[in-house]
Amino acid sequence: MTPAPVPAPARETLEQTWRRVADQGSGWTLGLLDVVEPYVLGRLHDARDVVRFRDLPWTAAAQLLQRLTPGQLADKQNAAPSLGSLLVAAVGHPREVELHGYLVPPARSDERITAEGLVVYDHPELDEFRIVDSEDPCEESGCECTAFWASVQASFGLDDAARGPDVVVPRPCPRTGRPGWYLWWD
């Protein structure tokens, strides 16, 4: 006689995983999971894993602006604009700006939410700039990434960035196919 198959246990949600280990950290990011989880990429392998998100729209950005403290909004991914500036840009330009970044879970001492870049949609004037994916300096390759960044910075009020993005590549919207540009700071 063959034993009846045992059903697989239900997969933990991100919130369940983090709540299980919240006693190891402050746990303030738990209050953001209902906003961010719909945009999370992949699943956790460990409760200490950084959780990446992308395509965070203005609606989620508005909720995060209401929930985060000034200190949390000041977080920056290296030379990128602050989280607060990026969230304001998304809210102020609802169809044009979406964010990507990551959450560091409560099980780690560096618990935080960070935006490491944005995607800009429906800005045909950005197509006029010549962006070259090359190790050569812009002067040699003819890349106009500095002027491109200046245009993005002025359009969306991202004045607190220390410098332009490390990566600029075309990226169509995965849902609508609208043309866009992906900007990322390492």
mmCIF file of C-alpha atoms in Angstrom:
data_model
loop_
_atom_site.group_PDB
_atom_site.id
_atom_site.type_symbol
_atom_site.label_atom_id
_atom_site.label_comp_id
_atom_site.label_asym_id
_atom_site.label_seq_id
_atom_site.Cartn_x
_atom_site.Cartn_y
_atom_site.Cartn_z
ATOM 1 C CA MET A 1 0.000 0.000 0.000
ATOM 2 C CA THR A 2 1.349 3.418 -0.996
ATOM 3 C CA PRO A 3 1.180 6.059 1.733
ATOM 4 C CA ALA A 4 -0.895 9.126 0.972
ATOM 5 C CA PRO A 5 1.206 12.066 -0.227
ATOM 6 C CA VAL A 6 1.964 14.640 2.398
ATOM 7 C CA PRO A 7 0.990 18.140 1.246
ATOM 8 C CA ALA A 8 3.825 20.630 1.026
ATOM 9 C CA PRO A 9 3.799 23.179 3.819
ATOM 10 C CA ALA A 10 2.472 26.587 2.858
ATOM 11 C CA ARG A 11 5.215 28.987 1.857
ATOM 12 C CA GLU A 12 5.843 31.724 4.408
ATOM 13 C CA THR A 13 5.097 35.242 3.306
ATOM 14 C CA LEU A 14 7.798 37.830 3.640
ATOM 15 C CA GLU A 15 5.981 39.290 6.636
ATOM 16 C CA GLN A 16 5.701 35.908 8.380
ATOM 17 C CA THR A 17 9.413 35.274 7.895
ATOM 18 C CA TRP A 18 10.403 38.663 9.226
ATOM 19 C CA ARG A 19 8.013 38.510 12.195
ATOM 20 C CA ARG A 20 9.553 35.165 13.140
ATOM 21 C CA VAL A 21 12.946 36.833 13.548
ATOM 22 C CA ALA A 22 11.849 40.332 14.614
ATOM 23 C CA ASP A 23 13.150 39.819 18.144
ATOM 24 C CA GLN A 24 16.669 40.074 16.709
ATOM 25 C CA GLY A 25 16.168 43.650 15.461
ATOM 26 C CA SER A 26 13.947 46.648 15.936
ATOM 27 C CA GLY A 27 11.442 45.454 13.350
ATOM 28 C CA TRP A 28 10.302 48.870 12.070
ATOM 29 C CA THR A 29 10.456 47.614 8.456
ATOM 30 C CA LEU A 30 7.669 45.168 9.281
ATOM 31 C CA GLY A 31 5.286 48.115 9.047
ATOM 32 C CA LEU A 32 6.266 48.616 5.395
ATOM 33 C CA LEU A 33 5.747 45.105 4.082
ATOM 34 C CA ASP A 34 2.097 45.573 3.125
ATOM 35 C CA VAL A 35 3.217 48.407 0.836
ATOM 36 C CA VAL A 36 6.386 46.867 -0.615
ATOM 37 C CA GLU A 37 5.626 43.140 -0.859
ATOM 38 C CA PRO A 38 3.625 43.365 -4.136
ATOM 39 C CA TYR A 39 6.819 44.646 -5.805
ATOM 40 C CA VAL A 40 9.272 42.184 -4.225
ATOM 41 C CA LEU A 41 11.399 40.034 -6.526
ATOM 42 C CA GLY A 42 11.792 36.361 -5.694
ATOM 43 C CA ARG A 43 11.497 34.697 -2.324
ATOM 44 C CA LEU A 44 13.711 34.617 0.736
ATOM 45 C CA HIS A 45 16.130 31.777 1.343
ATOM 46 C CA ASP A 46 17.033 33.071 4.779
ATOM 47 C CA ALA A 47 15.466 35.581 7.172
ATOM 48 C CA ARG A 48 18.624 37.710 6.937
ATOM 49 C CA ASP A 49 18.406 38.059 3.145
ATOM 50 C CA VAL A 50 18.082 41.481 1.594
ATOM 51 C CA VAL A 51 14.775 41.725 -0.262
ATOM 52 C CA ARG A 52 14.806 43.515 -3.623
ATOM 53 C CA PHE A 53 11.822 45.386 -5.068
ATOM 54 C CA ARG A 54 11.176 47.035 -8.417
ATOM 55 C CA ASP A 55 8.450 48.940 -10.276
ATOM 56 C CA LEU A 56 7.345 50.653 -7.042
ATOM 57 C CA PRO A 57 4.654 53.119 -8.220
ATOM 58 C CA TRP A 58 3.593 56.491 -6.898
ATOM 59 C CA THR A 59 0.777 54.994 -4.795
ATOM 60 C CA ALA A 60 3.239 52.916 -2.777
ATOM 61 C CA ALA A 61 5.695 55.837 -2.662
ATOM 62 C CA ALA A 62 2.983 58.046 -1.119
ATOM 63 C CA GLN A 63 2.326 55.460 1.603
ATOM 64 C CA LEU A 64 6.031 55.168 2.388
ATOM 65 C CA LEU A 65 6.354 58.964 2.646
ATOM 66 C CA GLN A 66 3.615 58.917 5.305
ATOM 67 C CA ARG A 67 5.158 56.080 7.329
ATOM 68 C CA LEU A 68 8.878 56.841 7.315
ATOM 69 C CA THR A 69 10.702 59.180 9.674
ATOM 70 C CA PRO A 70 12.900 62.033 8.403
ATOM 71 C CA GLY A 71 15.985 59.975 9.270
ATOM 72 C CA GLN A 72 14.713 56.992 7.290
ATOM 73 C CA LEU A 73 13.822 59.222 4.327
ATOM 74 C CA ALA A 74 17.402 60.571 4.338
ATOM 75 C CA ASP A 75 18.803 57.094 3.540
ATOM 76 C CA LYS A 76 20.935 56.998 0.396
ATOM 77 C CA GLN A 77 22.399 54.265 -1.742
ATOM 78 C CA ASN A 78 25.934 55.640 -1.944
ATOM 79 C CA ALA A 79 25.838 58.685 -4.302
ATOM 80 C CA ALA A 80 22.142 58.275 -5.259
ATOM 81 C CA PRO A 81 19.426 60.769 -4.367
ATOM 82 C CA SER A 82 17.900 60.215 -0.928
ATOM 83 C CA LEU A 83 15.007 57.829 -0.479
ATOM 84 C CA GLY A 84 12.806 60.819 0.354
ATOM 85 C CA SER A 85 13.723 62.658 -2.863
ATOM 86 C CA LEU A 86 13.035 59.581 -4.959
ATOM 87 C CA LEU A 87 9.691 58.946 -3.251
ATOM 88 C CA VAL A 88 8.678 62.584 -3.798
ATOM 89 C CA ALA A 89 9.671 62.298 -7.472
ATOM 90 C CA ALA A 90 7.473 59.205 -7.871
ATOM 91 C CA VAL A 91 4.504 60.862 -6.152
ATOM 92 C CA GLY A 92 4.939 64.072 -8.119
ATOM 93 C CA HIS A 93 5.180 62.231 -11.460
ATOM 94 C CA PRO A 94 2.723 59.326 -11.137
ATOM 95 C CA ARG A 95 2.982 57.808 -14.622
ATOM 96 C CA GLU A 96 6.582 58.751 -15.225
ATOM 97 C CA VAL A 97 8.656 57.526 -12.268
ATOM 98 C CA GLU A 98 8.891 54.128 -10.571
ATOM 99 C CA LEU A 99 11.518 53.086 -8.046
ATOM 100 C CA HIS A 100 13.671 50.071 -7.362
ATOM 101 C CA GLY A 101 15.681 49.172 -4.298
ATOM 102 C CA TYR A 102 15.783 46.832 -1.339
ATOM 103 C CA LEU A 103 14.744 46.174 2.245
ATOM 104 C CA VAL A 104 17.217 44.992 4.865
ATOM 105 C CA PRO A 105 15.331 42.790 7.372
ATOM 106 C CA PRO A 106 14.983 43.273 11.130
ATOM 107 C CA ALA A 107 17.280 40.309 11.767
ATOM 108 C CA ARG A 108 20.207 42.503 10.723
ATOM 109 C CA SER A 109 21.699 45.469 12.567
ATOM 110 C CA ASP A 110 21.536 47.604 9.393
ATOM 111 C CA GLU A 111 17.738 47.278 8.985
ATOM 112 C CA ARG A 112 16.503 49.795 6.390
ATOM 113 C CA ILE A 113 14.679 50.499 3.158
ATOM 114 C CA THR A 114 16.719 51.948 0.318
ATOM 115 C CA ALA A 115 15.921 53.100 -3.187
ATOM 116 C CA GLU A 116 18.924 52.490 -5.409
ATOM 117 C CA GLY A 117 17.421 53.973 -8.523
ATOM 118 C CA LEU A 118 14.454 54.849 -10.645
ATOM 119 C CA VAL A 119 12.900 54.168 -14.005
ATOM 120 C CA VAL A 120 11.697 57.165 -15.997
ATOM 121 C CA TYR A 121 8.907 56.579 -18.537
ATOM 122 C CA ASP A 122 7.362 58.702 -21.268
ATOM 123 C CA HIS A 123 10.082 61.321 -21.511
ATOM 124 C CA PRO A 124 10.853 61.354 -25.243
ATOM 125 C CA GLU A 125 13.339 64.205 -24.794
ATOM 126 C CA LEU A 126 15.629 61.726 -23.001
ATOM 127 C CA ASP A 127 15.864 59.718 -26.229
ATOM 128 C CA GLU A 128 17.742 62.652 -27.763
ATOM 129 C CA PHE A 129 20.790 61.977 -25.582
ATOM 130 C CA ARG A 130 23.446 59.577 -26.806
ATOM 131 C CA ILE A 131 24.088 56.988 -24.072
ATOM 132 C CA VAL A 132 27.018 54.649 -24.718
ATOM 133 C CA ASP A 133 27.603 51.519 -22.642
ATOM 134 C CA SER A 134 31.368 51.654 -22.659
ATOM 135 C CA GLU A 135 34.327 51.667 -20.307
ATOM 136 C CA ASP A 136 35.744 54.586 -22.308
ATOM 137 C CA PRO A 137 35.397 58.089 -20.850
ATOM 138 C CA CYS A 138 32.396 60.021 -22.163
ATOM 139 C CA GLU A 139 34.688 62.477 -23.967
ATOM 140 C CA GLU A 140 36.076 59.612 -26.059
ATOM 141 C CA SER A 141 32.862 57.648 -26.618
ATOM 142 C CA GLY A 142 30.569 60.597 -27.268
ATOM 143 C CA CYS A 143 28.294 59.534 -24.401
ATOM 144 C CA GLU A 144 26.008 62.300 -23.128
ATOM 145 C CA CYS A 145 25.277 60.716 -19.755
ATOM 146 C CA THR A 146 26.150 63.899 -17.844
ATOM 147 C CA ALA A 147 23.640 65.971 -19.829
ATOM 148 C CA PHE A 148 21.104 63.115 -19.584
ATOM 149 C CA TRP A 149 21.440 63.060 -15.789
ATOM 150 C CA ALA A 150 21.195 66.864 -15.590
ATOM 151 C CA SER A 151 17.892 66.688 -17.489
ATOM 152 C CA VAL A 152 16.515 63.935 -15.223
ATOM 153 C CA GLN A 153 17.726 65.728 -12.108
ATOM 154 C CA ALA A 154 16.058 68.994 -13.144
ATOM 155 C CA SER A 155 12.812 67.305 -14.246
ATOM 156 C CA PHE A 156 12.305 65.411 -10.999
ATOM 157 C CA GLY A 157 14.030 67.522 -8.330
ATOM 158 C CA LEU A 158 16.731 65.028 -7.458
ATOM 159 C CA ASP A 159 19.199 67.661 -6.266
ATOM 160 C CA ASP A 160 20.588 65.733 -3.311
ATOM 161 C CA ALA A 161 22.412 63.135 -5.417
ATOM 162 C CA ALA A 162 26.195 63.315 -5.077
ATOM 163 C CA ARG A 163 26.643 62.352 -8.734
ATOM 164 C CA GLY A 164 24.881 60.783 -11.681
ATOM 165 C CA PRO A 165 23.891 57.108 -11.866
ATOM 166 C CA ASP A 166 26.369 54.297 -12.470
ATOM 167 C CA VAL A 167 24.068 52.654 -14.999
ATOM 168 C CA VAL A 168 21.691 54.209 -17.523
ATOM 169 C CA VAL A 169 19.973 51.810 -19.922
ATOM 170 C CA PRO A 170 16.741 51.852 -21.929
ATOM 171 C CA ARG A 171 13.987 49.792 -20.273
ATOM 172 C CA PRO A 172 10.424 49.454 -21.522
ATOM 173 C CA CYS A 173 7.689 49.199 -18.906
ATOM 174 C CA PRO A 174 7.098 45.472 -18.253
ATOM 175 C CA ARG A 175 3.334 46.007 -17.943
ATOM 176 C CA THR A 176 2.606 48.444 -20.758
ATOM 177 C CA GLY A 177 5.659 48.411 -23.032
ATOM 178 C CA ARG A 178 6.049 52.201 -22.680
ATOM 179 C CA PRO A 179 9.599 53.338 -23.394
ATOM 180 C CA GLY A 180 11.711 54.221 -20.405
ATOM 181 C CA TRP A 181 15.163 54.597 -18.896
ATOM 182 C CA TYR A 182 16.558 52.576 -15.968
ATOM 183 C CA LEU A 183 18.928 54.504 -13.673
ATOM 184 C CA TRP A 184 20.907 52.717 -10.950
ATOM 185 C CA TRP A 185 23.501 53.702 -8.366
ATOM 186 C CA ASP A 186 25.938 51.040 -7.166
#
